[in-house]
Amino acid sequence: MKMNEYQLKLIQEQFKTLKDKSDFYSRKFENIDLEKIQTEEDFTKLPFTWKGDLRDAYPLGLQAVPEEEVVRIHSSSGTTGTPVIIPYTRKDVEDWAVMFERCYRTAGLTDLDRVHVTPGYGLWTAGIGFQAGAERLGAMVVPMGPGNTNKQLQMMMDMKSTVLCATSSYALLLAEEIAKRGIGDKIALKKGVIGSERWGEKMRKRIASELGVQLYDIYGLTEIYGPGIGISCDEDCGMHYWDDYLYFEIVDPKTGEILPEGEIGELVITTLKKQGAPLIRYRTHDLTRFLPGECKCGCKYPRIDTILGRTDDMVKVKGVNIFPSQIDELLTKIEGASSEYQVMIDHMEGKDLLTLFVEQEDGYNSAALEENLKEAFKNAIGIAAIIKVVGMGDLPRSEKKTARIFDNRY
Ligand code: ZN
């Protein structure tokens, strides 16, 4: 997306003092004169910032303000070893809530809504962000956090929660539980704000229909405030993001080259106003693309597509790049296949083998379903797969991000 005047101004303003304030960037940009960054093109020559750089700065190496200005820290999940610590100033916390409130307004929430927050509270940013934005809007927060399904459903009924905030897998779990218990008529939900995971169209439809709600995708990552930096609208075509706080680029995940507008690549984010830990050209590993033109909803903020996967989910099998959203898409077209699946990739006797496990909806013939899936997979992806149909609920659900592709080759 072309850098606008306002963004360039904010970046240049930030660059005047960045190296003085931040040890991290004074080292990273040691041999670069930031005052010479005069255009978008100059900017795109700056080196990227990687998650590994942030980890190396543990614990507080990213801090770019004096101690007395830091009011809070958050930490991103360290799946491998050292976590990343992000310090926030009062202004950062406020800015985040402003963006989050904007998300809720984009989803049509008002101060009469009751917002049921199931993402966790604590070091990870999710819960508190959902709460701060809703409070700023003037809605009533029901701060549940994750787990304890009985309690969740009881409070949802008693408090007449109108909005569910959850990850897609937890929303699915709750939707299934509501259906199982036959308590749908006691649930007052109208909207779901679903974050932090890429999810397929079929799963989305199931959650929406079982809960009887309209769903909105919310986007964000701990390194850049947290969830709330973008959200889908009623038109349901991609997500608006707040380009007065953030500058987005889409690059080729392998070469780092800026891609032509509309092509799928890795999202790279630069913060324009963040004080506690500004980030310049941060590689998110999220795959998406810019959506051209203005949205029919009338919102002027630009859009990216729904997150299509992670650069590290992209696997190459028999020379073909495969990412999870392709499989989601495929499953939506097959009658009898649920949205739940897993892919196993193995290497045996010199050959790559791909096995697709799919849950079967009740009342379908599994042999016929296997045949249909086999053909559809070959047609859509271009390689053969071994198909294994399993029963509903046989594949794992979790409150955290659900991994669906397992590469056992290395
Ligand atoms: Zn829109």
XYZ file of C-alpha atoms and ligand atoms in Angstrom:
411
model
C 0.000 0.000 0.000
C 1.429 3.389 -0.943
C 2.778 5.326 1.989
C 0.736 8.500 2.465
C 2.049 11.937 3.480
C 0.820 11.581 7.036
C 2.553 8.228 7.483
C 5.806 9.488 6.013
C 5.679 12.501 8.311
C 5.155 10.327 11.382
C 7.991 8.021 10.362
C 10.386 10.903 9.782
C 9.367 12.495 13.066
C 10.007 9.191 14.844
C 13.372 8.725 13.113
C 14.704 12.047 14.457
C 15.035 10.551 17.931
C 14.692 6.782 17.448
C 18.373 5.935 17.750
C 18.819 8.149 20.823
C 15.860 6.601 22.569
C 16.266 2.977 21.573
C 19.454 0.983 22.136
C 17.884 -1.744 20.057
C 17.512 0.461 16.972
C 20.723 2.381 17.547
C 22.491 -0.959 17.136
C 20.229 -2.245 14.379
C 20.568 0.930 12.286
C 24.150 1.602 13.355
C 25.403 2.420 9.895
C 22.240 4.037 8.606
C 21.517 7.761 8.712
C 17.795 7.830 9.447
C 17.592 11.553 8.616
C 18.214 10.551 5.002
C 14.929 8.628 4.791
C 12.941 11.064 2.661
C 10.648 8.835 0.602
C 8.779 5.551 0.685
C 11.497 4.067 -1.491
C 14.203 5.052 0.995
C 12.141 3.461 3.731
C 11.831 0.123 1.949
C 15.632 -0.168 1.936
C 15.751 -0.374 5.729
C 16.439 -3.830 7.163
C 13.528 -5.850 8.564
C 12.972 -6.499 12.260
C 12.515 -10.187 13.103
C 10.942 -11.977 16.029
C 14.391 -13.428 16.766
C 15.789 -9.874 17.189
C 13.042 -9.193 19.721
C 13.830 -12.383 21.603
C 17.503 -11.459 21.719
C 16.487 -8.195 23.395
C 14.948 -10.082 26.337
C 14.001 -8.900 28.871
C 13.707 -5.117 28.335
C 16.056 -4.386 25.463
C 13.226 -3.006 23.317
C 12.301 -0.312 25.810
C 12.608 3.092 24.138
C 11.395 5.385 26.938
C 12.672 6.183 30.449
C 11.573 3.807 33.195
C 8.998 6.201 34.661
C 7.029 6.221 31.414
C 6.473 2.468 31.271
C 3.152 1.453 32.834
C 2.851 -2.181 31.794
C 4.509 -5.014 29.911
C 3.068 -7.804 27.818
C 4.760 -10.876 26.507
C 4.237 -12.896 23.392
C 3.934 -16.635 23.592
C 7.374 -18.158 23.433
C 6.654 -21.445 21.696
C 10.392 -21.858 21.358
C 12.381 -20.697 24.353
C 12.720 -17.042 25.253
C 9.555 -14.931 25.074
C 9.377 -11.369 23.777
C 8.652 -8.579 26.261
C 6.916 -5.442 25.020
C 6.806 -2.375 27.321
C 3.815 -0.010 27.023
C 3.521 3.650 28.011
C 0.246 5.186 29.197
C -0.225 6.570 25.700
C 0.370 3.132 24.114
C -2.290 1.589 26.362
C -4.675 4.407 25.416
C -3.930 4.178 21.704
C -4.577 0.465 21.804
C -7.975 1.016 23.465
C -8.823 3.711 20.889
C -8.076 1.250 18.075
C -10.019 -1.499 19.794
C -13.035 0.744 20.316
C -12.865 1.558 16.609
C -12.952 -2.208 15.908
C -16.089 -2.636 17.997
C -17.770 0.333 16.300
C -16.880 -1.120 12.903
C -18.637 -4.317 14.024
C -21.677 -2.240 14.985
C -21.377 -2.543 18.772
C -22.828 0.171 21.000
C -22.766 1.081 24.696
C -25.805 -1.163 25.172
C -23.865 -4.309 24.315
C -22.677 -6.848 26.870
C -19.299 -8.149 25.868
C -18.333 -11.661 26.986
C -14.530 -11.831 26.913
C -13.076 -15.352 26.818
C -9.479 -14.725 25.674
C -6.996 -15.010 28.548
C -5.836 -12.227 30.830
C -2.267 -11.776 31.936
C 1.055 -11.563 30.193
C -0.503 -12.296 26.830
C -2.383 -9.315 25.588
C -5.678 -10.698 24.442
C -8.229 -10.391 27.269
C -7.286 -6.982 28.598
C -7.364 -5.484 25.098
C -10.875 -6.765 24.431
C -11.898 -5.343 27.801
C -10.299 -1.896 27.461
C -11.852 -1.291 24.049
C -15.313 -2.323 25.243
C -15.068 -0.120 28.338
C -13.992 2.802 26.226
C -17.049 2.210 24.064
C -19.194 2.170 27.197
C -20.365 -1.424 26.804
C -20.626 -3.796 29.767
C -17.753 -6.258 29.982
C -18.172 -9.774 31.341
C -14.473 -10.586 31.909
C -14.502 -14.389 31.845
C -11.126 -15.385 30.524
C -10.823 -18.896 29.077
C -11.966 -22.307 30.289
C -14.718 -23.673 32.536
C -17.385 -24.168 29.904
C -20.182 -24.638 32.470
C -19.497 -21.279 34.022
C -19.105 -19.633 30.620
C -22.537 -20.791 29.497
C -24.190 -19.982 32.826
C -22.874 -16.405 32.780
C -23.695 -16.058 29.103
C -27.318 -16.905 29.899
C -27.603 -14.972 33.176
C -25.831 -11.833 31.962
C -27.498 -12.037 28.559
C -24.170 -11.434 26.829
C -24.751 -10.014 23.342
C -21.197 -10.265 22.016
C -18.808 -13.208 22.279
C -15.075 -12.505 22.026
C -13.124 -15.706 21.472
C -10.642 -17.582 19.338
C -12.318 -19.492 16.526
C -11.667 -22.891 18.086
C -13.101 -21.820 21.442
C -16.126 -20.234 19.766
C -16.671 -23.533 17.953
C -16.357 -25.475 21.194
C -18.931 -23.205 22.885
C -21.255 -23.357 19.867
C -21.140 -27.159 19.891
C -21.777 -27.239 23.624
C -24.775 -24.896 23.314
C -26.241 -27.101 20.587
C -25.582 -30.264 22.603
C -27.305 -28.889 25.700
C -30.188 -27.460 23.675
C -29.903 -24.048 25.349
C -29.775 -21.971 22.173
C -33.000 -20.127 23.050
C -31.494 -18.908 26.348
C -28.463 -17.363 24.630
C -28.744 -13.669 23.697
C -25.616 -13.438 21.509
C -25.886 -11.307 18.363
C -22.279 -10.922 17.328
C -19.006 -12.744 17.633
C -15.629 -11.003 17.550
C -13.256 -13.773 16.690
C -9.533 -13.345 16.851
C -6.052 -14.657 16.612
C -6.449 -17.642 14.344
C -6.845 -18.186 10.693
C -10.074 -20.043 10.131
C -11.945 -21.462 7.187
C -15.225 -20.410 5.677
C -16.883 -23.631 6.725
C -15.892 -23.329 10.362
C -17.085 -19.746 10.252
C -20.470 -20.748 8.872
C -20.860 -23.428 11.518
C -20.088 -21.061 14.373
C -22.333 -18.379 12.906
C -25.268 -20.711 12.338
C -24.994 -22.655 15.595
C -24.700 -19.482 17.641
C -27.033 -17.498 15.399
C -24.610 -14.559 15.288
C -22.791 -12.343 12.828
C -19.040 -12.867 13.003
C -16.184 -10.398 12.718
C -12.502 -11.267 12.352
C -10.256 -9.218 14.561
C -6.537 -8.942 13.861
C -3.492 -8.175 15.924
C -0.308 -9.448 17.518
C 1.321 -8.804 20.860
C 4.409 -7.244 19.333
C 2.167 -4.552 17.764
C -0.178 -3.585 20.675
C -2.217 -6.829 20.549
C -5.547 -7.724 18.936
C -7.530 -4.718 17.717
C -5.369 -3.256 14.955
C -7.864 -4.371 12.304
C -11.294 -5.968 11.929
C -13.732 -7.133 9.264
C -16.958 -5.180 8.692
C -20.539 -6.070 7.705
C -19.459 -6.474 4.086
C -17.268 -9.344 5.192
C -14.536 -8.821 2.635
C -11.177 -8.664 4.337
C -10.274 -6.545 7.357
C -9.980 -2.787 7.719
C -6.799 -1.723 9.516
C -5.894 1.528 11.197
C -3.378 3.161 8.905
C -3.097 6.265 11.067
C -1.310 4.106 13.668
C 0.381 1.535 11.462
C 2.093 1.245 8.106
C 1.596 -2.100 6.324
C 3.715 -3.664 3.577
C 3.331 -7.053 1.856
C 6.587 -8.782 0.928
C 7.683 -12.027 -0.635
C 8.375 -14.270 2.397
C 11.465 -15.756 0.737
C 13.153 -12.724 -0.836
C 11.728 -9.840 1.214
C 10.903 -7.939 -1.991
C 7.791 -5.723 -1.923
C 5.058 -7.498 -3.905
C 2.792 -5.855 -6.471
C -0.503 -4.771 -4.893
C -2.979 -7.636 -4.620
C -0.436 -10.456 -4.452
C -0.335 -12.761 -1.437
C 2.722 -12.408 0.754
C 3.963 -11.739 4.256
C 2.572 -8.782 6.177
C 5.245 -6.390 7.475
C 4.192 -3.756 10.023
C 5.749 -0.467 11.125
C 4.313 1.333 14.149
C 3.793 5.060 13.625
C 2.982 6.191 17.173
C 4.141 3.499 19.543
C 6.406 4.804 22.310
C 7.350 1.957 24.665
C 8.651 -0.346 21.950
C 8.365 1.053 18.427
C 8.835 -1.507 15.677
C 10.168 -0.784 12.218
C 9.387 -3.171 9.357
C 8.411 -6.059 11.616
C 7.985 -9.435 9.887
C 4.688 -10.878 11.144
C 4.889 -14.222 9.286
C 1.174 -13.740 8.494
C 0.163 -14.339 4.893
C -2.337 -11.925 3.364
C -2.723 -9.342 0.586
C -4.039 -5.816 0.143
C -7.606 -5.555 -1.134
C -7.959 -2.786 -3.710
C -10.494 0.044 -3.736
C -12.915 1.307 -1.152
C -15.141 -0.982 0.883
C -18.883 -0.929 0.267
C -19.445 -0.316 3.977
C -18.231 3.262 3.525
C -15.321 2.917 5.951
C -12.325 4.781 4.532
C -9.639 2.699 6.212
C -7.744 0.377 3.849
C -8.158 -3.397 3.908
C -6.093 -6.548 3.956
C -7.517 -9.973 3.229
C -8.388 -12.372 6.042
C -5.156 -13.978 7.256
C -4.558 -16.819 4.804
C -2.017 -18.656 6.907
C 1.443 -18.341 8.414
C 4.548 -18.247 6.293
C 5.736 -21.209 8.356
C 2.460 -23.127 7.724
C 3.203 -22.990 4.052
C 4.564 -26.408 3.178
C 6.088 -27.664 -0.007
C 5.042 -31.206 -0.934
C 6.132 -32.753 -4.227
C 7.107 -29.306 -5.437
C 3.731 -27.702 -4.682
C 3.206 -24.889 -2.131
C 0.257 -25.679 0.106
C -1.243 -23.449 2.753
C -4.120 -24.177 5.134
C -6.653 -21.768 3.639
C -6.582 -23.783 0.404
C -7.731 -26.840 2.339
C -10.413 -24.824 4.173
C -11.675 -23.645 0.826
C -11.678 -27.153 -0.571
C -13.675 -28.558 2.344
C -16.414 -25.937 2.028
C -17.265 -27.440 -1.361
C -17.555 -31.048 -0.218
C -20.878 -32.142 1.143
C -20.552 -34.200 4.319
C -17.066 -32.910 5.207
C -16.891 -30.779 8.358
C -14.559 -27.808 8.764
C -12.228 -29.770 11.016
C -9.167 -31.375 9.480
C -5.527 -32.243 9.991
C -2.759 -32.773 7.517
C 0.182 -35.105 8.137
C 3.163 -35.026 5.841
C 5.619 -37.896 5.959
C 8.591 -39.055 3.960
C 8.708 -42.771 3.276
C 10.844 -44.806 0.897
C 12.066 -41.706 -0.866
C 8.635 -40.208 -1.382
C 6.566 -37.494 0.274
C 3.175 -38.672 1.527
C 0.349 -36.338 2.442
C -2.516 -37.615 4.599
C -5.629 -35.516 5.105
C -7.827 -36.343 8.100
C -11.319 -34.888 7.855
C -14.257 -35.081 10.238
C -17.407 -36.387 8.648
C -20.784 -34.845 9.379
C -23.396 -37.293 10.647
C -25.422 -39.266 8.138
C -22.917 -39.449 5.284
C -21.291 -42.476 3.678
C -17.607 -42.351 4.565
C -16.373 -44.360 1.568
C -18.107 -41.984 -0.845
C -16.825 -38.989 1.086
C -13.268 -40.323 0.875
C -13.584 -40.708 -2.878
C -14.954 -37.182 -3.312
C -12.243 -35.683 -1.154
C -9.533 -37.577 -2.997
C -10.636 -36.239 -6.328
C -11.266 -32.705 -5.092
C -7.837 -32.570 -3.430
C -6.079 -33.686 -6.580
C -7.971 -31.140 -8.655
C -7.545 -28.199 -6.323
C -4.010 -28.727 -4.999
C -2.492 -30.669 -7.846
C -1.067 -33.641 -5.959
C -2.516 -36.894 -4.615
C -3.435 -37.256 -0.947
C -4.333 -40.173 1.263
C -7.739 -39.384 2.737
C -8.860 -40.590 6.176
C -12.393 -39.783 7.214
C -12.983 -39.670 10.981
C -16.049 -39.073 13.165
C -17.287 -35.686 14.395
C -15.272 -34.551 17.395
C -12.399 -37.007 16.784
C -9.878 -34.309 15.953
C -8.605 -32.139 18.806
C -10.267 -28.796 19.690
C -8.429 -26.367 21.868
C -8.672 -22.909 23.372
C -5.343 -22.028 21.832
C -4.311 -21.831 18.240
C -5.011 -25.170 16.649
C -2.211 -26.561 14.575
C -3.539 -28.345 11.541
C -0.529 -29.155 9.432
C 2.115 -31.490 10.792
C 5.245 -31.880 8.777
C 7.017 -35.031 9.982
C 9.630 -35.093 7.235
C 12.472 -33.382 9.066
Zn -15.864 -2.348 5.154
